[in-house]
Coordinates of C-alpha atoms and ligand atoms in Angstrom, one line a residue:
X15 CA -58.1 -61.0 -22.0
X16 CA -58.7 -58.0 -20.1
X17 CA -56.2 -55.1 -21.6
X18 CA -55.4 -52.7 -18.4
X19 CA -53.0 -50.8 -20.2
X20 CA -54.0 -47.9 -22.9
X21 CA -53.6 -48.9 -26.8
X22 CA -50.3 -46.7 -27.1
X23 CA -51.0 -44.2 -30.4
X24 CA -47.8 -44.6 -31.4
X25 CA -44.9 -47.1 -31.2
X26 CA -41.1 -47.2 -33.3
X27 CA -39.7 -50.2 -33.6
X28 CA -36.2 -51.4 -34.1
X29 CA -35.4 -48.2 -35.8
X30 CA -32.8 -47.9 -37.9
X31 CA -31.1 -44.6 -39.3
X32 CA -27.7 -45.0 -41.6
X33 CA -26.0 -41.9 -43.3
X34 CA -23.3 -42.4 -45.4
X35 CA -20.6 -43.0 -42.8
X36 CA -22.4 -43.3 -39.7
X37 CA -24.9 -44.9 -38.0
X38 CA -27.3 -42.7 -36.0
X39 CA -29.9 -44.9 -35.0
X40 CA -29.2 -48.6 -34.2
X41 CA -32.6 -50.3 -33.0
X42 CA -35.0 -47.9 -31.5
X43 CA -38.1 -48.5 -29.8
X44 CA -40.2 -45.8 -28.9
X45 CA -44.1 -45.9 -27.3
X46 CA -46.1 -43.1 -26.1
X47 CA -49.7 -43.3 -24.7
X48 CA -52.4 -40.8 -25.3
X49 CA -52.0 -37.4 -23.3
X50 CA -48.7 -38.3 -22.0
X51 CA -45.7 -36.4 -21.7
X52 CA -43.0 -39.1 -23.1
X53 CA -39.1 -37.3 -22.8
X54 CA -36.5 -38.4 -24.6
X55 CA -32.9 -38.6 -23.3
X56 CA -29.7 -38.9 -24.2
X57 CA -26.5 -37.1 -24.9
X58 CA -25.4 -35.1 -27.8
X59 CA -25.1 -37.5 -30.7
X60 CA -27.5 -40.0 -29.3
X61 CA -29.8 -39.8 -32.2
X62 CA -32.8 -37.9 -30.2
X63 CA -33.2 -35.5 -33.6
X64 CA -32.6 -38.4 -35.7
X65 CA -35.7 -39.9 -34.5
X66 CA -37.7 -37.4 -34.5
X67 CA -37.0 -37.0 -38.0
X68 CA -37.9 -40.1 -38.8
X69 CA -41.2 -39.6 -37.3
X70 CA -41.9 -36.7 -38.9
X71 CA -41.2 -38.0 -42.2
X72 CA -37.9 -36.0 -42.7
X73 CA -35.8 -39.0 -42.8
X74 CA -36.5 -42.4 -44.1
X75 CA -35.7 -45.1 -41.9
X76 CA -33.1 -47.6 -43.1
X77 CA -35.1 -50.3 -40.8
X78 CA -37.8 -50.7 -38.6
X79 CA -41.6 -50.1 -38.2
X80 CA -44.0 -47.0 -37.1
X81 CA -47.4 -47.7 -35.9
X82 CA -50.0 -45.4 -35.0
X83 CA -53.3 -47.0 -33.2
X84 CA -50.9 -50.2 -33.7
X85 CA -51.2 -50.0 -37.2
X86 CA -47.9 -49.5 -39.5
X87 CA -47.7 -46.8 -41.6
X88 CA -44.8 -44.5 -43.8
X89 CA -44.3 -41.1 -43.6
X90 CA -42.5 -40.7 -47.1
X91 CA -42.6 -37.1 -46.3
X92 CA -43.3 -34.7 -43.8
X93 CA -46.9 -33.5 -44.7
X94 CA -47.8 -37.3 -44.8
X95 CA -47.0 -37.6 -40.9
X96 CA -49.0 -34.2 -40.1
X97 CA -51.7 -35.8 -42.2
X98 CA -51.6 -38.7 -39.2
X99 CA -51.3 -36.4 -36.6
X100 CA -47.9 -36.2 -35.7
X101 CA -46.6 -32.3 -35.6
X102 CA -42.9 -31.4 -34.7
X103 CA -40.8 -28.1 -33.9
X104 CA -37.1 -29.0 -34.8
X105 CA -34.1 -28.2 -32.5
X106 CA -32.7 -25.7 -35.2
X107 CA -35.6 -23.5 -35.4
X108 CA -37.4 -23.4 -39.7
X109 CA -39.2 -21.0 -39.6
X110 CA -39.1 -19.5 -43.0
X111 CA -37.5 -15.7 -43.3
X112 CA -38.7 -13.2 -45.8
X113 CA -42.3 -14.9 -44.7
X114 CA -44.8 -13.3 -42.2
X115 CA -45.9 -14.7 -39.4
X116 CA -49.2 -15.7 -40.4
X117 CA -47.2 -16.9 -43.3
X118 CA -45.2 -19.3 -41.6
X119 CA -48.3 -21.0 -39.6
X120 CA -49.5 -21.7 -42.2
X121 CA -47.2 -23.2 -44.6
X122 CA -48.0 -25.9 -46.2
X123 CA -52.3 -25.8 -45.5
X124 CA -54.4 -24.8 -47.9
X125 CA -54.8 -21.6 -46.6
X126 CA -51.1 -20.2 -47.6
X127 CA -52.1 -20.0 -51.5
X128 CA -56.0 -19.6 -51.5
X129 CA -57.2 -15.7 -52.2
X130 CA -57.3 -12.9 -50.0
X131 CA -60.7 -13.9 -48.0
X132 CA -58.7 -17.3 -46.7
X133 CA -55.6 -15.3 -46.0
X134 CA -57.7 -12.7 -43.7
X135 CA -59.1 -15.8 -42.0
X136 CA -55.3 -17.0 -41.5
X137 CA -54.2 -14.1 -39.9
X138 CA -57.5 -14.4 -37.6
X139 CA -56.5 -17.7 -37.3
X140 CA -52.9 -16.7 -36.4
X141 CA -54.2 -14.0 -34.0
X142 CA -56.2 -16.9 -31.9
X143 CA -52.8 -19.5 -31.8
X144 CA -50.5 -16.6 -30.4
X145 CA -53.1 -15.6 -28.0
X146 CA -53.6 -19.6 -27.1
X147 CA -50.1 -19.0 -26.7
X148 CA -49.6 -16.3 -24.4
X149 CA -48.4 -14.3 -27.3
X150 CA -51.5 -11.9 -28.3
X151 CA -49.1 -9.2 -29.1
X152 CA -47.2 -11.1 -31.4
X153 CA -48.2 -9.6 -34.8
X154 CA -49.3 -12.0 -37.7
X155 CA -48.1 -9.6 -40.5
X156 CA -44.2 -9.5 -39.1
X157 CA -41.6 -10.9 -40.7
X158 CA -40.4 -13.7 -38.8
X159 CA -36.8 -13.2 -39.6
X160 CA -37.1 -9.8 -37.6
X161 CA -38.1 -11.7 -34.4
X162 CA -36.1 -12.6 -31.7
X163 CA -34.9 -17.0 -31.0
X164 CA -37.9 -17.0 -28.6
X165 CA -40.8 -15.2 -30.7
X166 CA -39.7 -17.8 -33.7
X167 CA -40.2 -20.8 -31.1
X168 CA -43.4 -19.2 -30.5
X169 CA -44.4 -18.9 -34.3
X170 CA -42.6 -22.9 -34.6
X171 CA -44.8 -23.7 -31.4
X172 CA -48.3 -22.0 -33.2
X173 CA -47.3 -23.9 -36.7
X174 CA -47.4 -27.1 -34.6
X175 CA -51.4 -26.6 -32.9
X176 CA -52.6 -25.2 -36.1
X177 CA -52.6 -28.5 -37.2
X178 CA -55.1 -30.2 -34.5
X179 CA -51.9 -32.9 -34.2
X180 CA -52.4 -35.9 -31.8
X181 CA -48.7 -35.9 -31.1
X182 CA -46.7 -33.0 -30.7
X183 CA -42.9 -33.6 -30.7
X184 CA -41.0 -30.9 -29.2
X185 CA -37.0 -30.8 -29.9
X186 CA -35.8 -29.1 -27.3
X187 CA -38.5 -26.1 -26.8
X188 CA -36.9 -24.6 -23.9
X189 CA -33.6 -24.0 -25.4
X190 CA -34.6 -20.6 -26.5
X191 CA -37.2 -19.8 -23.7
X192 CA -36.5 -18.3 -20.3
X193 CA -37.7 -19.5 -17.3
X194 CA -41.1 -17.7 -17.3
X195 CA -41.3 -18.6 -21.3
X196 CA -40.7 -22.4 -20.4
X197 CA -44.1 -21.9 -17.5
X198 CA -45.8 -20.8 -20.5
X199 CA -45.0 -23.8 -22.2
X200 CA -45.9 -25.9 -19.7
X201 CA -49.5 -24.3 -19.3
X202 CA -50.2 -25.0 -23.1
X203 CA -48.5 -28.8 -22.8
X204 CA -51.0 -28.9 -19.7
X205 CA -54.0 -28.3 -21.8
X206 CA -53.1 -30.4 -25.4
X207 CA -52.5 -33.5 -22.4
X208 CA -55.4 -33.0 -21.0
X209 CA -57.2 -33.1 -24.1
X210 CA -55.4 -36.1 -24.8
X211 CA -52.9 -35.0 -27.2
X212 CA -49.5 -36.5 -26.5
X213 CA -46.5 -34.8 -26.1
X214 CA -42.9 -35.9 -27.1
X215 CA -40.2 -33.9 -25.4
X216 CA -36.7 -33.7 -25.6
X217 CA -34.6 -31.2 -23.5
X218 CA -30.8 -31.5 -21.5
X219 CA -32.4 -29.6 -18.7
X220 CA -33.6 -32.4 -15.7
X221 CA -35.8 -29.8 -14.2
X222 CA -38.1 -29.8 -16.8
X223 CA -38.2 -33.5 -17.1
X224 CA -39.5 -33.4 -13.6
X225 CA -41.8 -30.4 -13.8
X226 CA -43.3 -31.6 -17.0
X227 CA -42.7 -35.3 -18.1
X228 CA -44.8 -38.3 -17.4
X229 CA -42.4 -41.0 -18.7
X230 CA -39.0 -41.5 -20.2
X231 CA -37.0 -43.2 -22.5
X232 CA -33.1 -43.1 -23.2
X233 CA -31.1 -43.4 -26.2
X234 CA -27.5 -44.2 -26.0
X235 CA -25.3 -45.1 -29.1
X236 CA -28.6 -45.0 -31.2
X237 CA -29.9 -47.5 -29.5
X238 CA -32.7 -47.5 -26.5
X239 CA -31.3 -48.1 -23.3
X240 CA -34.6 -47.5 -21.1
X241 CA -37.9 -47.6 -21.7
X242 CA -41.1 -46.0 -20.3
X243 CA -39.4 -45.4 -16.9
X244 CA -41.7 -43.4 -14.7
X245 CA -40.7 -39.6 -14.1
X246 CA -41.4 -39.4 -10.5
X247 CA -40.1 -42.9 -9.9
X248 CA -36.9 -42.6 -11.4
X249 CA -33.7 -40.6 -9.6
X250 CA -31.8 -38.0 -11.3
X251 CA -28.3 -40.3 -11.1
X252 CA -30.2 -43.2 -12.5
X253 CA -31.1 -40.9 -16.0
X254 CA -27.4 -39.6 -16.3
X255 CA -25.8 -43.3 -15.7
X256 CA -28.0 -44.5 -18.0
X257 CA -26.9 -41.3 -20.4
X258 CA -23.7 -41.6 -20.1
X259 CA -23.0 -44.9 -18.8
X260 CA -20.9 -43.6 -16.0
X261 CA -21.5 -41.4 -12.4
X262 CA -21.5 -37.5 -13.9
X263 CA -21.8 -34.8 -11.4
X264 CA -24.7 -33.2 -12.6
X265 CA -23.4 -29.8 -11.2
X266 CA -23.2 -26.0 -11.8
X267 CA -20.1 -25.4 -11.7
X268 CA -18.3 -24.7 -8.2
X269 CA -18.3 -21.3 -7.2
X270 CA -14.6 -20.1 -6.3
X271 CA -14.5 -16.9 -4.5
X272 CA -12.5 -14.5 -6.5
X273 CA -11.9 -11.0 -5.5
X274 CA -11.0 -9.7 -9.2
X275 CA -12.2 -6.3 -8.7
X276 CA -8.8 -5.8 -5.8
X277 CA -6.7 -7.1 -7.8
X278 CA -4.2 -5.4 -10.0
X279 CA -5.6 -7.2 -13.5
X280 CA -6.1 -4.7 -16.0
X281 CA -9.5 -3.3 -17.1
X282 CA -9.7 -4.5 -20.4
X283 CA -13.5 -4.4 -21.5
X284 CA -15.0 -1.0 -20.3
X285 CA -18.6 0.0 -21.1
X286 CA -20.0 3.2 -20.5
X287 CA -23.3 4.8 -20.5
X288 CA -24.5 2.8 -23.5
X289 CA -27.8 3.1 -25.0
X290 CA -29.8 1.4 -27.7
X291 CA -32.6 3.1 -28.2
X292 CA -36.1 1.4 -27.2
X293 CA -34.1 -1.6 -26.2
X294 CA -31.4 -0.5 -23.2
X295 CA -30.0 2.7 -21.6
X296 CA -27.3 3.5 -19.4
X297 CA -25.5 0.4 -19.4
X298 CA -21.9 0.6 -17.6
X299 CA -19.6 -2.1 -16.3
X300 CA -15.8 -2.9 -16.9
X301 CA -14.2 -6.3 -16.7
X302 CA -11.3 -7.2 -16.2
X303 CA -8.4 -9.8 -17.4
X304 CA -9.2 -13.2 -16.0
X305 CA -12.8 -12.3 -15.4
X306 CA -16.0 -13.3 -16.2
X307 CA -18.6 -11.2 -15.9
X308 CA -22.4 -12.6 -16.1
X309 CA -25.2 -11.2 -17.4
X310 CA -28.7 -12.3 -15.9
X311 CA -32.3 -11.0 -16.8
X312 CA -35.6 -12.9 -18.8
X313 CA -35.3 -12.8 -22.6
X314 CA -36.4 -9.8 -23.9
X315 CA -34.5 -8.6 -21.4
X316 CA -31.8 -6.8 -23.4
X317 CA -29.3 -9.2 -22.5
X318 CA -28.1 -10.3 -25.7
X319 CA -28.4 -6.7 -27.2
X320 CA -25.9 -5.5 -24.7
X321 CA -23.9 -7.8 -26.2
X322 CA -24.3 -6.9 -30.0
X323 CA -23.9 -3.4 -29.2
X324 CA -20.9 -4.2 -27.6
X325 CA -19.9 -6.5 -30.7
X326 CA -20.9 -3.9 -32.9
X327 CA -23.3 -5.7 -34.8
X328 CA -25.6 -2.7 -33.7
X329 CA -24.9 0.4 -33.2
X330 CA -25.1 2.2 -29.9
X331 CA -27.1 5.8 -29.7
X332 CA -25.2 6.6 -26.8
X333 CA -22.2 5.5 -24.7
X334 CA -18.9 4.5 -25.4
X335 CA -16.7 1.0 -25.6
X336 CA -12.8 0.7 -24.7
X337 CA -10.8 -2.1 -24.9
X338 CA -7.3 -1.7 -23.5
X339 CA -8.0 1.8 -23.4
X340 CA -8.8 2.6 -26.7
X341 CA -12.1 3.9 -27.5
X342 CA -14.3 1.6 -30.4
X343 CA -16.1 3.0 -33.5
X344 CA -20.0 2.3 -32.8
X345 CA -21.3 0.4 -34.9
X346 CA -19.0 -1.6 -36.7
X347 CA -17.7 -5.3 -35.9
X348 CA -14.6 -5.2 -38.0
X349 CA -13.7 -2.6 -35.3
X350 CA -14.3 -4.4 -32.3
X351 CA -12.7 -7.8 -34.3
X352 CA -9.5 -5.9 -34.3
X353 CA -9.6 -5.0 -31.1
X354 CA -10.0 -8.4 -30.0
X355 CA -13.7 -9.0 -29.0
X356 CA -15.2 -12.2 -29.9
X357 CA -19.0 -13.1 -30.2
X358 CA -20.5 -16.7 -29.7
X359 CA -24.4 -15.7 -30.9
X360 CA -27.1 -17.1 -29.4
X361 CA -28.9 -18.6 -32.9
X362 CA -25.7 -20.2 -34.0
X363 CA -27.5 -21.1 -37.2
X364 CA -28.0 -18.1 -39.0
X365 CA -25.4 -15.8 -37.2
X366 CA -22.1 -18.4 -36.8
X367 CA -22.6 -21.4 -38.3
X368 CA -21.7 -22.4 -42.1
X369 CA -23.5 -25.9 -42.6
X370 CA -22.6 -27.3 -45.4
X371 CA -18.4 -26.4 -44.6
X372 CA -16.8 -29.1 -42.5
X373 CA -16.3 -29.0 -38.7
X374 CA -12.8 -27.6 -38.8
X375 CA -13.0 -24.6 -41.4
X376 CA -16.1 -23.9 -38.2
X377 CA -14.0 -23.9 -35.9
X378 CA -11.4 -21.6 -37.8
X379 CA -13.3 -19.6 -39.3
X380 CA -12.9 -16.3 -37.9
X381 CA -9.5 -16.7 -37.6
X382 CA -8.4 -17.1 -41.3
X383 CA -5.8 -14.9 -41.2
X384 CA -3.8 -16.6 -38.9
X385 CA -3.6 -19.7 -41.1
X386 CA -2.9 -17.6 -44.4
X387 CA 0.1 -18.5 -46.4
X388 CA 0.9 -16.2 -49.1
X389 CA -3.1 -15.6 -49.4
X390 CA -3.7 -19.4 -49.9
X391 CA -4.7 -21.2 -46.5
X392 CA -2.7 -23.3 -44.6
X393 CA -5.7 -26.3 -44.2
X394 CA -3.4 -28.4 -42.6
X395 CA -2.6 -26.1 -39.8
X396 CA -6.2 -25.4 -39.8
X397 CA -7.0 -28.8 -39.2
X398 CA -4.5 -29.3 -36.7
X399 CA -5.9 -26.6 -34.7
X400 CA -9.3 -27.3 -34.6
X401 CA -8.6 -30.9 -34.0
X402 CA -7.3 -30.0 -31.1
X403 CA -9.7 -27.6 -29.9
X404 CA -12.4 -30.1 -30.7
X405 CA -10.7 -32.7 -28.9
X406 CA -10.6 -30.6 -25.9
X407 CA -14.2 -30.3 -25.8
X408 CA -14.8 -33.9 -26.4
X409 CA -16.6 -32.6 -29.7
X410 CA -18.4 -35.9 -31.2
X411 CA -17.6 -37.6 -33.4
X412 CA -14.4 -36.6 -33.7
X413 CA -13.7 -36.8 -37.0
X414 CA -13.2 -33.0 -38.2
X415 CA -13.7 -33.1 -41.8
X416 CA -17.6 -33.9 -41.8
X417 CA -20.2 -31.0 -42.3
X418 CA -21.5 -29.5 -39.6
X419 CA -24.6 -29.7 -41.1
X420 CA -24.6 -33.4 -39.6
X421 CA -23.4 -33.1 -36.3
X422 CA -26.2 -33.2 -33.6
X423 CA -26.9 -29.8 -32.2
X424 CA -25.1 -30.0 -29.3
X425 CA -21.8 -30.6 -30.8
X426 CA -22.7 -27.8 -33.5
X427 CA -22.7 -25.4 -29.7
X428 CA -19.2 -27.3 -28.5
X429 CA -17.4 -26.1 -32.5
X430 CA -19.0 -22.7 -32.1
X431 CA -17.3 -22.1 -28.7
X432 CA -13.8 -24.3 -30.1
X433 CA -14.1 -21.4 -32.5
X434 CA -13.2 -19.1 -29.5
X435 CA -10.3 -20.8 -28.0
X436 CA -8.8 -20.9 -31.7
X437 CA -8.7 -17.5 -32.2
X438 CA -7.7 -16.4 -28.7
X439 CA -9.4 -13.3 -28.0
X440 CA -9.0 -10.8 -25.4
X441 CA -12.9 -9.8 -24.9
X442 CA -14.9 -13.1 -25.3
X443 CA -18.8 -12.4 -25.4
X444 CA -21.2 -15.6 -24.9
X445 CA -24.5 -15.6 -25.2
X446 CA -26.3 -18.6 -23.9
X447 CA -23.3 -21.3 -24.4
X448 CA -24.5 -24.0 -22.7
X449 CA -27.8 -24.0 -24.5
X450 CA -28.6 -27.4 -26.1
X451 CA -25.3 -29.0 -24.1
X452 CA -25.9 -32.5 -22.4
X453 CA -25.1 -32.4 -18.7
X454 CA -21.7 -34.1 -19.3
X455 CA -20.3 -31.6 -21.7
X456 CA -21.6 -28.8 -19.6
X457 CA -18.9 -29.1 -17.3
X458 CA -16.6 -29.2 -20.0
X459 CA -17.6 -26.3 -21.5
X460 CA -17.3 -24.3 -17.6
X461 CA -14.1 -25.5 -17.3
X462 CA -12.9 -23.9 -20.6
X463 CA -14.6 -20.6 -20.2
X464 CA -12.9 -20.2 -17.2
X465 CA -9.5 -21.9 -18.7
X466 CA -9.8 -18.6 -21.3
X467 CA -10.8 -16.5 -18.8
X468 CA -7.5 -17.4 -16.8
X469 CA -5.0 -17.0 -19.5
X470 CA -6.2 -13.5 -19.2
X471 CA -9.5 -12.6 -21.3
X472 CA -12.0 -10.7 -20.3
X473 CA -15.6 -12.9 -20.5
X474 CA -18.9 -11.4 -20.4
X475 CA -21.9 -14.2 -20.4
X476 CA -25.0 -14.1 -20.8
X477 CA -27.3 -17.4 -19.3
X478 CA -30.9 -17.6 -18.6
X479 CA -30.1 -20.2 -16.2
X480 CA -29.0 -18.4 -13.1
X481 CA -27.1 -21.2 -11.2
X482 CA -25.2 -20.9 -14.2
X483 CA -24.2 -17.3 -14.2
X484 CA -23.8 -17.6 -10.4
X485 CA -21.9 -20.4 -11.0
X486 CA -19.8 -19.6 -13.7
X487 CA -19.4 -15.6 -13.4
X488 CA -17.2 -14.0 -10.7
X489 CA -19.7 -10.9 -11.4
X490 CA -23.0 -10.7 -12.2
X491 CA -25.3 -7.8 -13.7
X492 CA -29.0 -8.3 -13.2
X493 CA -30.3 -6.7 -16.4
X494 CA -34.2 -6.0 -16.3
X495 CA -36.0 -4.0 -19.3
X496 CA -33.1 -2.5 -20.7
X497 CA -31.4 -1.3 -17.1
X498 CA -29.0 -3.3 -15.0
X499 CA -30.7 -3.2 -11.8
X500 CA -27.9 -4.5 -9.7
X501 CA -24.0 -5.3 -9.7
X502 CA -21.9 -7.4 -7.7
X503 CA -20.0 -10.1 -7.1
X504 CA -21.7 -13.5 -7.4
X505 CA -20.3 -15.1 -4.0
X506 CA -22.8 -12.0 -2.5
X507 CA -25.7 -12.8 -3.6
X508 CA -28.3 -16.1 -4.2
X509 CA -30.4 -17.4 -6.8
X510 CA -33.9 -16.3 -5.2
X511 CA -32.7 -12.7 -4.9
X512 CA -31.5 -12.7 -8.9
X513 CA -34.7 -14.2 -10.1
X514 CA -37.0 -11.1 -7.6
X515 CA -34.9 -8.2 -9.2
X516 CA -35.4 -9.4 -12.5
X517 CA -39.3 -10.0 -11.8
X518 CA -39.8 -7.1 -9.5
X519 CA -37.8 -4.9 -12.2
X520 CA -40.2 -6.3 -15.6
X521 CA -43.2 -5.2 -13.2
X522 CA -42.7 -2.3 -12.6
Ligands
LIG30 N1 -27.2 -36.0 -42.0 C1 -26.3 -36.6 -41.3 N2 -25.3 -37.2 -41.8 C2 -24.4 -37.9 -41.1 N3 -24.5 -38.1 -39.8 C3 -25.5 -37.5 -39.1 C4 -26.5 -36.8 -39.9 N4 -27.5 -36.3 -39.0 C5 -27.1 -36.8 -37.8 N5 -25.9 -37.5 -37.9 C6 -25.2 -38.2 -36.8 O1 -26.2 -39.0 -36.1 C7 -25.9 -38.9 -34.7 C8 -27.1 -38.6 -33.9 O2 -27.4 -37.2 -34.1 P1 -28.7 -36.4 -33.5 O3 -28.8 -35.1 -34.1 O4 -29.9 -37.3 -33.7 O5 -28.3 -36.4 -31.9 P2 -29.2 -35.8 -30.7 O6 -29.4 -36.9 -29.8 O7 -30.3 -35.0 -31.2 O8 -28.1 -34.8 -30.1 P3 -28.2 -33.3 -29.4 O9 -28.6 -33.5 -28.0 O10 -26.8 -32.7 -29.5 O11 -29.2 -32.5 -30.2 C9 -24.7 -38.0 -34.5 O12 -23.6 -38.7 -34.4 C10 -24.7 -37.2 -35.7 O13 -23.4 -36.7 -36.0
LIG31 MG1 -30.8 -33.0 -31.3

């Protein structure tokens, strides 16, 4: 018998996953040829991570067989699926702080504890991955903690090749890159296919699926709902009812013309001539109640330190922050907490998230003193709240007294933002909150920022997806190497002409 189709280097079947409590993987069945781009699909909670783990030899599998070159094999733990070839960069980025660089690449060879000679030759090493990467001036000997969400996925993305792997799974790369990061990506995704390496990918974001993916599979309930459907063959509507089961507008959201700026609102969140030095300079713009202001520019940008100045989690060398008025101490969040600003961070791992406390003490976290008897807390009110909140954002599942730690990343994004509508601020800052959110819950999440926005906060947001700040903002600041290089309202101005002022401005 004449075999026309390519021995596939790796198959699950009829995988399995049970924790105590739920199910996350219910029969799945996974193949993925040589030098192919396979993406994985499915909602938050549809067990994409799960999997993953599984192959990586993070998780044991309650059920079901793995086969590389069609020949079973375990992975009782991680080192023994690199060992096979199969490399992954996890959605919540693990890289290891207090390491360097180098350190971090090379975790777990040989070369991490040998003498000073094999260290040299790892940091050599190191210097050739990052430059493979687009990254030459990424230094071996930094500490990775010090690095920003993107420069970690770079370090994740170098751990991954140093290991010659023959499958590369990537768990949603692009959430931390920005658009000209994700081309980067691509480029070195190009090359490992072409050498035959195959590539599993997992992202929310369909226009990487297209750009990059050869063939797809979707999860639903655990479970695989499709299998091997060709990329180019398949339509957009197809993927999401198969997602979701149901017809979702796979939509920014629609933009509403609002003339905020004429209106009578009050300024609430004014920013003047501030400065972080090396980073950003002269950075002004007020907002007002019931506004959302957007912040657009690559990562790197200064986007997100605007933000943190703003916050207070750094302090300003120059320029001053008011809210209502009232000028804020630089440099120090408990001042800009009291004055009612809120921050959503962009790594919600080690800036907002406390894993191992359940979803609802998350979700109230910041707002402790509202649900403070007599100095003991009031859990029931606490859990009443959050409840709420996380039934608003169709937070999944819905139980709210699990850790966080085991909710799929996604629904670690939708607590971190039911966090904000609990506490009810009047200056809500979010940087990137969409990031890891299936296209369903995306709209959820729009219709929310701008339910906050209308019972009269003041919301600054940062995207790198500029259909989304267009979309979502009502004003938009087009930050490019620390300067905002343009101002106006979003209704004025298109997606093209964004994406030239924030390349034409990083030229120069
Ligand atoms: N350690 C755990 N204990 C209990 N339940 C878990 C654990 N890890 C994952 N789950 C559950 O398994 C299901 C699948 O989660 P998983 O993280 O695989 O989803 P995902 O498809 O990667 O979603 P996302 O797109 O949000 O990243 C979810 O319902 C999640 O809550
Ligand atoms: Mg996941």
């Amino acid at each position: 018998m004449v075999n026309a189709d390519p021995q596939p280097l790796l198959q699950m079947r009829g995988i399995v996953k049970e924790f105590p409590g739920a199910r996350a993987l219910d029969g799945v069945d996974l193949d993925v040829l040589p030098g192919e781009v396979h993406c994985l699909l499915g909602q938050n909670g549809a067990g994409k991570s799960t999997l993953i783990k599984v192959l990586a030899g993070a998780h044991q599998p309650t059920e079901g067989t793995v086969l590389v070159d069609g020949e079973p094999v375990t992975f009782p733990t991680p080192v023994a699926a690199l060992k096979r070839g199969i490399a992954t960069m996890y959605q919540e980025l693990d890289v290891v702080g207090g390491l360097t660089v180098a350190e971090n690449i090379y975790l777990g060879h040989e070369l991490a504890t040998a003498g000073v000679s094999r260290r040299r030759e790892a940091r050599r090493h190191t210097r050739e991955l990052l430059r493979r990467l687009g990254h030459g001036e990424l230094s071996p000997n930094r500490e990775v903690a010090s690095l920003s969400a993107a420069a970690q996925q770079v370090v994740s993305m170098a751990r991954a090749l140093s290991h010659d792997a023959r499958v590369i799974v990537m768990d949603e790369p692009s959430a931390v890159l920005d658009s000209d990061e994700v081309q980067n990506l691509f480029r070195v995704v190009r090359e490992l296919t072409a050498s035959g390496v195959a590539i599993v990918y997992i992202s929310h974001r369909m226009e990487e699926i297209r750009a990059i993916g050869d063939r797809i599979t979707v999860l639903k309930d655990g479970r695989t709902v499709a299998a091997n459907l060709p990329v180019a063959e398949t339509p957009t509507a197809d993927l999401i009812r198969l997602m979701t089961g149901r017809s979702v507008e796979f939509a920014f959201p629609v933009r509403v013309a609002r003339d905020t700026e004429g209106t009578a609102a009050p300024v609430v969140l004014e920013v003047e001539d501030l400065a972080l030095r090396g980073t950003f300079s002269d950075v002004g713009f007020q907002v007002r109640a019931g506004e959302i202001v957007g912040l657009a520019g690559l990562v790197g940008s200064g986007r997100s330190e605007i933000l943190e100045t703003v916050y207070g989690a750094r302090k300003a060398t120059a320029g001053t922050v008011r809210v209502g008025g009232t000028r804020l101490r630089p440099g120090s969040v408990g001042a800009a907490v009291r004055a009612g600003i809120g921050l959503a961070p962009e790594e919600r791992k080690s800036q907002g998230l406390l894993l191992d406390e359940p979803v609802y003490r998350n979700i109230t976290l910041s707002t402790f003193g509202r649900f403070a008897r007599g100095g003991l807390l009031d859990e029931r009110a606490e859990r009443d709240a959050a409840t709420e909140q996380a039934a608003s954002l169709d937070l999944r599942p819905t139980g709210v007294d699990r850790a966080i730690r085991t909710l799929s990343g996604g629904n670690q994004q939708k607590a971190m933002l039911a966090r904000w509508l609990v506490h009810g601020c009047r200056v809500l800052l979010l940087d990137e909150p969409t990031r890891g959110v299936d296209v369903g819950a995306r709209a959820e999440i729009y219709a929310l920022v701008r339910r906050l926005a209308d019972s009269g906060a003041a919301v600054v947001v940062v995207s790198s997806e500029i259909p989304e700040v267009l979309g979502l903002a009502d004003r938009v600041l087009v930050v490019s190497e620390g300067r905002v290089v343009h101002t106006g309202p979003t209704d004025q101005i298109d997606e093209h002409t964004v994406l030239d002022m924030v390349m034409e401005g990083s030229a120069a």
